[in-house]
């Protein structure tokens, strides 16, 4: 595996993954690409942290409902029918300084607020359960238009999530992130140095 | 979701997963079934622990290399070509009493020893990295013929793994599990009460 100096992995053009985009409309392709930006940066960052032994964090594989598998002789089993499933957990978890970390990464093009519709109730439930077990639980929110990233500790998210049925507020204002979140500046090696923000979180507890 | 009193999930006969076994030879079916026994029991046990808020542990989804996806209009995206990938981590991780837990479950029909070939080097590397970060790392080994289960703390596994190039020993003797492992008795609610063994492990540190 070859890495760029910024920690991103170099993928040669014959990467099998590219066939994912074959046959997609340009619109779909561009949407996928935009959605992957934060994910790509975070994946490169956790790879960097893992290679430098600072933290062991992995992205969980996408859960897939397998319906049919072919077992051809003399070659690998081929999945011929399967569907994407909704995950019952967050995308990322791992260990850092002996602490259990669990987080979700979300991106919005909004410039004044972060819509709660980015989460589904399973994810919130999972984060709450891990929070009750004294894990370090948070969300990384990327305001992509502003190029701003904040780490927001999960209890803030729970408050807004629970209150939305009472207040009718379906989003968290940017001003709330400015006041209660920890800003993360996009950098090199790693691109998203979120563990520095986690260090602040640990100190503040 | 309906659960049996022993914590196992009831799956109605029209479960989509059943189609997985269509077209398999009886030998393959029986092998798969045998292999799933420990996994089924552990999955039911972590569900039980999660529902009772004792620990939040999830099995990671099987990583799958997606090669082709169809996007039919008016229906869900269908994966039409995909392959199973080797995982770079263990199958299970989570949080318990504030500790990061990470473990792998393995089954053997052997009655005197546990072959190290049950692991691949990526799994050992991952367990070692998590161990260095002060996680609670272990393996649950099921000697299915004997109906014996042991929890073995990972440092014992690392010792045998590293020594095999020197000693030529490709397995861990059952007697070693008897001396250094913690026995787990198959039970009800949960079937595999491995957290009691983890409590012992935490106390002994």
mmCIF file of N, CA and C in Angstrom, chain A residues 15-17 19-20 22 24 28 32 50-51 53-56 58 60-69 71 76-84 88-89 93-101 125-126 129-130 133-136, chain B residues 15-17 19-20 22 24 28 32 50-51 53-56 58 60-69 71 76-84 88-89 93-101 125-126 129-130 133-136:
data_model
loop_
_atom_site.group_PDB
_atom_site.id
_atom_site.type_symbol
_atom_site.label_atom_id
_atom_site.label_comp_id
_atom_site.label_asym_id
_atom_site.label_seq_id
_atom_site.Cartn_x
_atom_site.Cartn_y
_atom_site.Cartn_z
ATOM 1 N N UNK A 15 -8.096 -0.092 -9.761
ATOM 2 C CA UNK A 15 -8.803 -0.449 -8.533
ATOM 3 C C UNK A 15 -10.189 -0.992 -8.878
ATOM 4 N N UNK A 16 -10.484 -2.175 -8.353
ATOM 5 C CA UNK A 16 -11.772 -2.825 -8.611
ATOM 6 C C UNK A 16 -12.959 -1.955 -8.210
ATOM 7 N N UNK A 17 -12.748 -1.139 -7.157
ATOM 8 C CA UNK A 17 -13.841 -0.307 -6.661
ATOM 9 C C UNK A 17 -14.405 0.633 -7.715
ATOM 10 N N UNK A 19 -15.328 0.141 -10.579
ATOM 11 C CA UNK A 19 -16.452 -0.387 -11.335
ATOM 12 C C UNK A 19 -17.778 -0.068 -10.651
ATOM 13 N N UNK A 20 -17.702 0.304 -9.351
ATOM 14 C CA UNK A 20 -18.889 0.750 -8.624
ATOM 15 C C UNK A 20 -19.578 1.894 -9.349
ATOM 16 N N UNK A 22 -19.458 2.579 -12.566
ATOM 17 C CA UNK A 22 -19.830 2.335 -13.944
ATOM 18 C C UNK A 22 -21.343 2.329 -14.080
ATOM 19 N N UNK A 24 -23.347 4.665 -13.674
ATOM 20 C CA UNK A 24 -24.065 5.655 -12.875
ATOM 21 C C UNK A 24 -24.247 6.924 -13.673
ATOM 22 N N UNK A 28 -25.595 11.191 -10.072
ATOM 23 C CA UNK A 28 -25.381 10.257 -8.965
ATOM 24 C C UNK A 28 -23.917 10.197 -8.592
ATOM 25 N N UNK A 32 -22.334 11.066 -4.893
ATOM 26 C CA UNK A 32 -21.553 10.063 -4.162
ATOM 27 C C UNK A 32 -20.195 10.650 -3.779
ATOM 28 N N UNK A 50 -3.660 4.778 13.203
ATOM 29 C CA UNK A 50 -3.373 3.354 13.434
ATOM 30 C C UNK A 50 -1.913 3.051 13.109
ATOM 31 N N UNK A 51 -1.424 3.608 12.003
ATOM 32 C CA UNK A 51 -0.037 3.337 11.613
ATOM 33 C C UNK A 51 0.955 3.939 12.587
ATOM 34 N N UNK A 53 0.280 4.172 15.740
ATOM 35 C CA UNK A 53 -0.076 3.568 17.045
ATOM 36 C C UNK A 53 -0.661 4.556 18.042
ATOM 37 N N UNK A 54 -1.302 5.599 17.562
ATOM 38 C CA UNK A 54 -1.901 6.541 18.513
ATOM 39 C C UNK A 54 -3.286 6.071 18.955
ATOM 40 N N UNK A 55 -4.031 5.480 18.052
ATOM 41 C CA UNK A 55 -5.349 4.936 18.383
ATOM 42 C C UNK A 55 -5.675 3.837 17.385
ATOM 43 N N UNK A 56 -6.463 2.865 17.829
ATOM 44 C CA UNK A 56 -6.885 1.783 16.923
ATOM 45 C C UNK A 56 -8.385 1.954 16.672
ATOM 46 N N UNK A 58 -11.416 1.588 13.596
ATOM 47 C CA UNK A 58 -11.772 1.065 12.278
ATOM 48 C C UNK A 58 -13.167 1.539 11.894
ATOM 49 N N UNK A 60 -16.612 0.453 10.456
ATOM 50 C CA UNK A 60 -17.312 -0.826 10.330
ATOM 51 C C UNK A 60 -17.735 -1.040 8.886
ATOM 52 N N UNK A 61 -17.658 -2.274 8.406
ATOM 53 C CA UNK A 61 -18.145 -2.532 7.048
ATOM 54 C C UNK A 61 -19.642 -2.219 6.952
ATOM 55 N N UNK A 62 -20.083 -1.825 5.770
ATOM 56 C CA UNK A 62 -21.516 -1.593 5.529
ATOM 57 C C UNK A 62 -22.256 -2.910 5.670
ATOM 58 N N UNK A 63 -23.302 -2.946 6.490
ATOM 59 C CA UNK A 63 -24.033 -4.216 6.600
ATOM 60 C C UNK A 63 -24.823 -4.499 5.329
ATOM 61 N N UNK A 64 -24.734 -5.719 4.879
ATOM 62 C CA UNK A 64 -25.363 -6.113 3.619
ATOM 63 C C UNK A 64 -26.210 -7.365 3.835
ATOM 64 N N UNK A 65 -27.406 -7.320 3.311
ATOM 65 C CA UNK A 65 -28.321 -8.465 3.364
ATOM 66 C C UNK A 65 -28.069 -9.319 2.141
ATOM 67 N N UNK A 66 -27.491 -10.482 2.357
ATOM 68 C CA UNK A 66 -27.170 -11.370 1.237
ATOM 69 C C UNK A 66 -28.368 -12.260 0.933
ATOM 70 N N UNK A 67 -28.770 -12.281 -0.321
ATOM 71 C CA UNK A 67 -29.931 -13.078 -0.712
ATOM 72 C C UNK A 67 -29.519 -14.314 -1.499
ATOM 73 N N UNK A 68 -28.518 -14.158 -2.368
ATOM 74 C CA UNK A 68 -28.100 -15.324 -3.150
ATOM 75 C C UNK A 68 -26.591 -15.342 -3.373
ATOM 76 N N UNK A 69 -26.005 -16.524 -3.200
ATOM 77 C CA UNK A 69 -24.573 -16.710 -3.410
ATOM 78 C C UNK A 69 -24.368 -17.887 -4.352
ATOM 79 N N UNK A 71 -21.691 -20.705 -5.777
ATOM 80 C CA UNK A 71 -20.436 -21.347 -5.398
ATOM 81 C C UNK A 71 -19.851 -22.057 -6.611
ATOM 82 N N UNK A 76 -13.895 -18.352 -6.329
ATOM 83 C CA UNK A 76 -14.456 -17.818 -5.086
ATOM 84 C C UNK A 76 -15.975 -17.706 -5.142
ATOM 85 N N UNK A 77 -16.597 -17.854 -3.996
ATOM 86 C CA UNK A 77 -18.041 -17.678 -3.875
ATOM 87 C C UNK A 77 -18.418 -16.279 -4.362
ATOM 88 N N UNK A 78 -19.453 -16.203 -5.179
ATOM 89 C CA UNK A 78 -19.891 -14.926 -5.744
ATOM 90 C C UNK A 78 -21.278 -14.578 -5.223
ATOM 91 N N UNK A 79 -21.384 -13.395 -4.636
ATOM 92 C CA UNK A 79 -22.688 -12.911 -4.194
ATOM 93 C C UNK A 79 -23.368 -12.316 -5.418
ATOM 94 N N UNK A 80 -24.536 -12.851 -5.776
ATOM 95 C CA UNK A 80 -25.198 -12.389 -7.002
ATOM 96 C C UNK A 80 -26.456 -11.581 -6.712
ATOM 97 N N UNK A 81 -26.927 -11.599 -5.474
ATOM 98 C CA UNK A 81 -28.051 -10.730 -5.110
ATOM 99 C C UNK A 81 -27.918 -10.329 -3.648
ATOM 100 N N UNK A 82 -27.849 -9.030 -3.417
ATOM 101 C CA UNK A 82 -27.712 -8.538 -2.046
ATOM 102 C C UNK A 82 -28.200 -7.097 -1.995
ATOM 103 N N UNK A 83 -28.524 -6.646 -0.787
ATOM 104 C CA UNK A 83 -29.055 -5.288 -0.608
ATOM 105 C C UNK A 83 -28.356 -4.595 0.554
ATOM 106 N N UNK A 84 -28.264 -3.292 0.478
ATOM 107 C CA UNK A 84 -27.709 -2.519 1.584
ATOM 108 C C UNK A 84 -28.703 -2.511 2.741
ATOM 109 N N UNK A 88 -27.173 -0.671 12.595
ATOM 110 C CA UNK A 88 -27.768 -0.462 13.921
ATOM 111 C C UNK A 88 -26.775 0.206 14.868
ATOM 112 N N UNK A 89 -25.608 0.535 14.350
ATOM 113 C CA UNK A 89 -24.604 1.199 15.179
ATOM 114 C C UNK A 89 -24.069 2.427 14.436
ATOM 115 N N UNK A 93 -15.696 2.881 15.575
ATOM 116 C CA UNK A 93 -15.389 2.702 16.991
ATOM 117 C C UNK A 93 -13.973 2.153 17.148
ATOM 118 N N UNK A 94 -13.488 2.215 18.390
ATOM 119 C CA UNK A 94 -12.129 1.748 18.627
ATOM 120 C C UNK A 94 -11.643 2.126 20.007
ATOM 121 N N UNK A 95 -10.334 2.083 20.170
ATOM 122 C CA UNK A 95 -9.735 2.335 21.480
ATOM 123 C C UNK A 95 -8.641 3.390 21.386
ATOM 124 N N UNK A 96 -8.623 4.287 22.379
ATOM 125 C CA UNK A 96 -7.632 5.358 22.434
ATOM 126 C C UNK A 96 -7.300 5.650 23.895
ATOM 127 N N UNK A 97 -6.047 5.535 24.263
ATOM 128 C CA UNK A 97 -5.584 5.777 25.633
ATOM 129 C C UNK A 97 -6.391 4.959 26.649
ATOM 130 N N UNK A 98 -6.789 3.758 26.255
ATOM 131 C CA UNK A 98 -7.584 2.902 27.144
ATOM 132 C C UNK A 98 -9.066 3.212 27.125
ATOM 133 N N UNK A 99 -9.462 4.287 26.452
ATOM 134 C CA UNK A 99 -10.877 4.651 26.390
ATOM 135 C C UNK A 99 -11.548 4.018 25.168
ATOM 136 N N UNK A 100 -12.809 3.654 25.345
ATOM 137 C CA UNK A 100 -13.620 3.212 24.217
ATOM 138 C C UNK A 100 -14.161 4.447 23.493
ATOM 139 N N UNK A 101 -13.871 4.542 22.212
ATOM 140 C CA UNK A 101 -14.368 5.656 21.380
ATOM 141 C C UNK A 101 -15.458 5.148 20.448
ATOM 142 N N UNK A 125 -29.765 5.575 19.668
ATOM 143 C CA UNK A 125 -29.906 4.573 20.738
ATOM 144 C C UNK A 125 -28.547 3.927 21.047
ATOM 145 N N UNK A 126 -27.842 3.547 19.989
ATOM 146 C CA UNK A 126 -26.531 2.926 20.181
ATOM 147 C C UNK A 126 -25.566 3.875 20.899
ATOM 148 N N UNK A 129 -26.462 4.102 24.562
ATOM 149 C CA UNK A 129 -26.067 2.901 25.308
ATOM 150 C C UNK A 129 -24.571 2.910 25.621
ATOM 151 N N UNK A 130 -23.767 3.305 24.635
ATOM 152 C CA UNK A 130 -22.312 3.355 24.838
ATOM 153 C C UNK A 130 -21.943 4.475 25.810
ATOM 154 N N UNK A 133 -22.308 3.402 29.280
ATOM 155 C CA UNK A 133 -21.206 2.503 29.687
ATOM 156 C C UNK A 133 -19.899 3.283 29.845
ATOM 157 N N UNK A 134 -19.981 4.603 29.817
ATOM 158 C CA UNK A 134 -18.840 5.490 30.030
ATOM 159 C C UNK A 134 -17.830 5.498 28.893
ATOM 160 N N UNK A 135 -18.317 5.328 27.673
ATOM 161 C CA UNK A 135 -17.458 5.495 26.518
ATOM 162 C C UNK A 135 -17.346 6.968 26.159
ATOM 163 N N UNK A 136 -16.420 7.278 25.270
ATOM 164 C CA UNK A 136 -16.272 8.639 24.747
ATOM 165 C C UNK A 136 -17.007 8.685 23.416
ATOM 166 N N UNK B 15 -37.708 -16.403 6.524
ATOM 167 C CA UNK B 15 -36.512 -15.564 6.633
ATOM 168 C C UNK B 15 -35.756 -15.579 5.300
ATOM 169 N N UNK B 16 -35.487 -14.384 4.815
ATOM 170 C CA UNK B 16 -34.778 -14.239 3.524
ATOM 171 C C UNK B 16 -33.428 -14.960 3.528
ATOM 172 N N UNK B 17 -32.786 -15.002 4.710
ATOM 173 C CA UNK B 17 -31.453 -15.589 4.805
ATOM 174 C C UNK B 17 -31.417 -17.051 4.370
ATOM 175 N N UNK B 19 -32.419 -18.439 1.886
ATOM 176 C CA UNK B 19 -32.062 -18.657 0.495
ATOM 177 C C UNK B 19 -30.555 -18.807 0.322
ATOM 178 N N UNK B 20 -29.800 -18.392 1.357
ATOM 179 C CA UNK B 20 -28.356 -18.591 1.367
ATOM 180 C C UNK B 20 -28.002 -20.058 1.183
ATOM 181 N N UNK B 22 -29.796 -22.375 -0.286
ATOM 182 C CA UNK B 22 -30.344 -23.040 -1.455
ATOM 183 C C UNK B 22 -29.222 -23.426 -2.395
ATOM 184 N N UNK B 24 -26.940 -25.544 -2.005
ATOM 185 C CA UNK B 24 -25.708 -26.035 -1.387
ATOM 186 C C UNK B 24 -25.763 -27.542 -1.268
ATOM 187 N N UNK B 28 -21.801 -29.220 2.504
ATOM 188 C CA UNK B 28 -21.549 -27.802 2.766
ATOM 189 C C UNK B 28 -22.524 -27.257 3.791
ATOM 190 N N UNK B 32 -21.470 -25.577 7.361
ATOM 191 C CA UNK B 32 -21.869 -24.207 7.687
ATOM 192 C C UNK B 32 -22.618 -24.193 9.016
ATOM 193 N N UNK B 50 -26.872 -6.765 25.761
ATOM 194 C CA UNK B 50 -27.245 -5.431 25.297
ATOM 195 C C UNK B 50 -28.636 -5.050 25.803
ATOM 196 N N UNK B 51 -29.560 -6.026 25.727
ATOM 197 C CA UNK B 51 -30.924 -5.725 26.173
ATOM 198 C C UNK B 51 -30.996 -5.490 27.674
ATOM 199 N N UNK B 53 -28.557 -4.095 29.264
ATOM 200 C CA UNK B 53 -27.628 -2.971 29.512
ATOM 201 C C UNK B 53 -26.386 -3.346 30.290
ATOM 202 N N UNK B 54 -25.969 -4.602 30.196
ATOM 203 C CA UNK B 54 -24.749 -4.981 30.917
ATOM 204 C C UNK B 54 -23.499 -4.615 30.105
ATOM 205 N N UNK B 55 -23.572 -4.791 28.810
ATOM 206 C CA UNK B 55 -22.454 -4.433 27.924
ATOM 207 C C UNK B 55 -23.009 -4.138 26.543
ATOM 208 N N UNK B 56 -22.324 -3.263 25.814
ATOM 209 C CA UNK B 56 -22.739 -2.960 24.444
ATOM 210 C C UNK B 56 -21.685 -3.535 23.498
ATOM 211 N N UNK B 58 -21.211 -5.519 19.668
ATOM 212 C CA UNK B 58 -21.827 -5.878 18.389
ATOM 213 C C UNK B 58 -20.872 -6.754 17.590
ATOM 214 N N UNK B 60 -19.255 -7.369 14.105
ATOM 215 C CA UNK B 60 -19.053 -6.540 12.913
ATOM 216 C C UNK B 60 -19.619 -7.236 11.682
ATOM 217 N N UNK B 61 -20.201 -6.456 10.771
ATOM 218 C CA UNK B 61 -20.675 -7.078 9.529
ATOM 219 C C UNK B 61 -19.509 -7.689 8.759
ATOM 220 N N UNK B 62 -19.795 -8.733 7.999
ATOM 221 C CA UNK B 62 -18.774 -9.343 7.147
ATOM 222 C C UNK B 62 -18.372 -8.347 6.071
ATOM 223 N N UNK B 63 -17.073 -8.074 5.926
ATOM 224 C CA UNK B 63 -16.691 -7.123 4.869
ATOM 225 C C UNK B 63 -16.883 -7.734 3.490
ATOM 226 N N UNK B 64 -17.459 -6.972 2.621
ATOM 227 C CA UNK B 64 -17.788 -7.451 1.279
ATOM 228 C C UNK B 64 -17.251 -6.483 0.240
ATOM 229 N N UNK B 65 -16.608 -7.042 -0.774
ATOM 230 C CA UNK B 65 -16.089 -6.252 -1.890
ATOM 231 C C UNK B 65 -17.179 -6.154 -2.944
ATOM 232 N N UNK B 66 -17.720 -4.957 -3.099
ATOM 233 C CA UNK B 66 -18.804 -4.777 -4.063
ATOM 234 C C UNK B 66 -18.228 -4.446 -5.422
ATOM 235 N N UNK B 67 -18.642 -5.172 -6.430
ATOM 236 C CA UNK B 67 -18.121 -4.961 -7.783
ATOM 237 C C UNK B 67 -19.157 -4.289 -8.674
ATOM 238 N N UNK B 68 -20.420 -4.681 -8.517
ATOM 239 C CA UNK B 68 -21.440 -4.078 -9.372
ATOM 240 C C UNK B 68 -22.760 -3.884 -8.627
ATOM 241 N N UNK B 69 -23.343 -2.704 -8.812
ATOM 242 C CA UNK B 69 -24.632 -2.379 -8.201
ATOM 243 C C UNK B 69 -25.580 -1.887 -9.286
ATOM 244 N N UNK B 71 -29.071 0.172 -10.082
ATOM 245 C CA UNK B 71 -29.967 1.155 -9.467
ATOM 246 C C UNK B 71 -31.277 1.186 -10.231
ATOM 247 N N UNK B 76 -35.044 -0.523 -4.561
ATOM 248 C CA UNK B 76 -33.773 -0.394 -3.853
ATOM 249 C C UNK B 76 -32.599 -0.808 -4.722
ATOM 250 N N UNK B 77 -31.448 -0.189 -4.481
ATOM 251 C CA UNK B 77 -30.215 -0.554 -5.156
ATOM 252 C C UNK B 77 -29.922 -2.034 -4.909
ATOM 253 N N UNK B 78 -29.573 -2.751 -5.977
ATOM 254 C CA UNK B 78 -29.318 -4.189 -5.873
ATOM 255 C C UNK B 78 -27.855 -4.466 -6.195
ATOM 256 N N UNK B 79 -27.193 -5.131 -5.268
ATOM 257 C CA UNK B 79 -25.815 -5.558 -5.514
ATOM 258 C C UNK B 79 -25.879 -6.839 -6.325
ATOM 259 N N UNK B 80 -25.281 -6.808 -7.519
ATOM 260 C CA UNK B 80 -25.403 -7.979 -8.397
ATOM 261 C C UNK B 80 -24.085 -8.745 -8.535
ATOM 262 N N UNK B 81 -22.985 -8.148 -8.076
ATOM 263 C CA UNK B 81 -21.726 -8.894 -8.053
ATOM 264 C C UNK B 81 -20.893 -8.413 -6.881
ATOM 265 N N UNK B 82 -20.567 -9.334 -5.997
ATOM 266 C CA UNK B 82 -19.772 -8.994 -4.822
ATOM 267 C C UNK B 82 -19.074 -10.243 -4.308
ATOM 268 N N UNK B 83 -18.016 -10.008 -3.529
ATOM 269 C CA UNK B 83 -17.229 -11.131 -3.007
ATOM 270 C C UNK B 83 -16.953 -10.938 -1.520
ATOM 271 N N UNK B 84 -16.806 -12.033 -0.814
ATOM 272 C CA UNK B 84 -16.438 -11.957 0.599
ATOM 273 C C UNK B 84 -14.973 -11.537 0.704
ATOM 274 N N UNK B 88 -9.979 -7.389 8.504
ATOM 275 C CA UNK B 88 -8.691 -6.970 9.058
ATOM 276 C C UNK B 88 -8.765 -6.807 10.577
ATOM 277 N N UNK B 89 -9.928 -7.111 11.141
ATOM 278 C CA UNK B 89 -10.077 -7.001 12.595
ATOM 279 C C UNK B 89 -10.681 -8.305 13.123
ATOM 280 N N UNK B 93 -16.448 -6.373 19.029
ATOM 281 C CA UNK B 93 -15.891 -5.395 19.953
ATOM 282 C C UNK B 93 -17.008 -4.570 20.570
ATOM 283 N N UNK B 94 -16.639 -3.855 21.640
ATOM 284 C CA UNK B 94 -17.651 -3.066 22.329
ATOM 285 C C UNK B 94 -17.134 -2.521 23.637
ATOM 286 N N UNK B 95 -18.075 -2.157 24.509
ATOM 287 C CA UNK B 95 -17.713 -1.523 25.767
ATOM 288 C C UNK B 95 -18.408 -2.215 26.934
ATOM 289 N N UNK B 96 -17.649 -2.393 28.025
ATOM 290 C CA UNK B 96 -18.169 -3.041 29.226
ATOM 291 C C UNK B 96 -17.494 -2.414 30.441
ATOM 292 N N UNK B 97 -18.299 -1.857 31.340
ATOM 293 C CA UNK B 97 -17.795 -1.227 32.568
ATOM 294 C C UNK B 97 -16.727 -0.171 32.227
ATOM 295 N N UNK B 98 -16.887 0.498 31.116
ATOM 296 C CA UNK B 98 -15.931 1.524 30.719
ATOM 297 C C UNK B 98 -14.716 0.977 29.994
ATOM 298 N N UNK B 99 -14.584 -0.354 29.933
ATOM 299 C CA UNK B 99 -13.441 -0.968 29.260
ATOM 300 C C UNK B 99 -13.766 -1.249 27.793
ATOM 301 N N UNK B 100 -12.766 -1.108 26.953
ATOM 302 C CA UNK B 100 -12.883 -1.527 25.561
ATOM 303 C C UNK B 100 -12.651 -3.035 25.483
ATOM 304 N N UNK B 101 -13.607 -3.760 24.949
ATOM 305 C CA UNK B 101 -13.493 -5.217 24.761
ATOM 306 C C UNK B 101 -13.302 -5.518 23.283
ATOM 307 N N UNK B 125 -2.513 -9.181 14.564
ATOM 308 C CA UNK B 125 -1.974 -7.823 14.577
ATOM 309 C C UNK B 125 -2.968 -6.851 15.213
ATOM 310 N N UNK B 126 -4.234 -6.969 14.809
ATOM 311 C CA UNK B 126 -5.270 -6.094 15.356
ATOM 312 C C UNK B 126 -5.404 -6.280 16.869
ATOM 313 N N UNK B 129 -2.492 -4.663 18.639
ATOM 314 C CA UNK B 129 -2.601 -3.193 18.662
ATOM 315 C C UNK B 129 -3.578 -2.731 19.745
ATOM 316 N N UNK B 130 -4.709 -3.427 19.844
ATOM 317 C CA UNK B 130 -5.708 -3.059 20.858
ATOM 318 C C UNK B 130 -5.199 -3.364 22.262
ATOM 319 N N UNK B 133 -3.072 -0.691 23.529
ATOM 320 C CA UNK B 133 -3.857 0.490 23.936
ATOM 321 C C UNK B 133 -4.630 0.219 25.226
ATOM 322 N N UNK B 134 -4.315 -0.920 25.881
ATOM 323 C CA UNK B 134 -4.911 -1.286 27.177
ATOM 324 C C UNK B 134 -6.371 -1.696 27.085
ATOM 325 N N UNK B 135 -6.748 -2.314 25.983
ATOM 326 C CA UNK B 135 -8.073 -2.919 25.898
ATOM 327 C C UNK B 135 -8.072 -4.286 26.559
ATOM 328 N N UNK B 136 -9.258 -4.832 26.743
ATOM 329 C CA UNK B 136 -9.400 -6.196 27.266
ATOM 330 C C UNK B 136 -9.616 -7.103 26.066
#
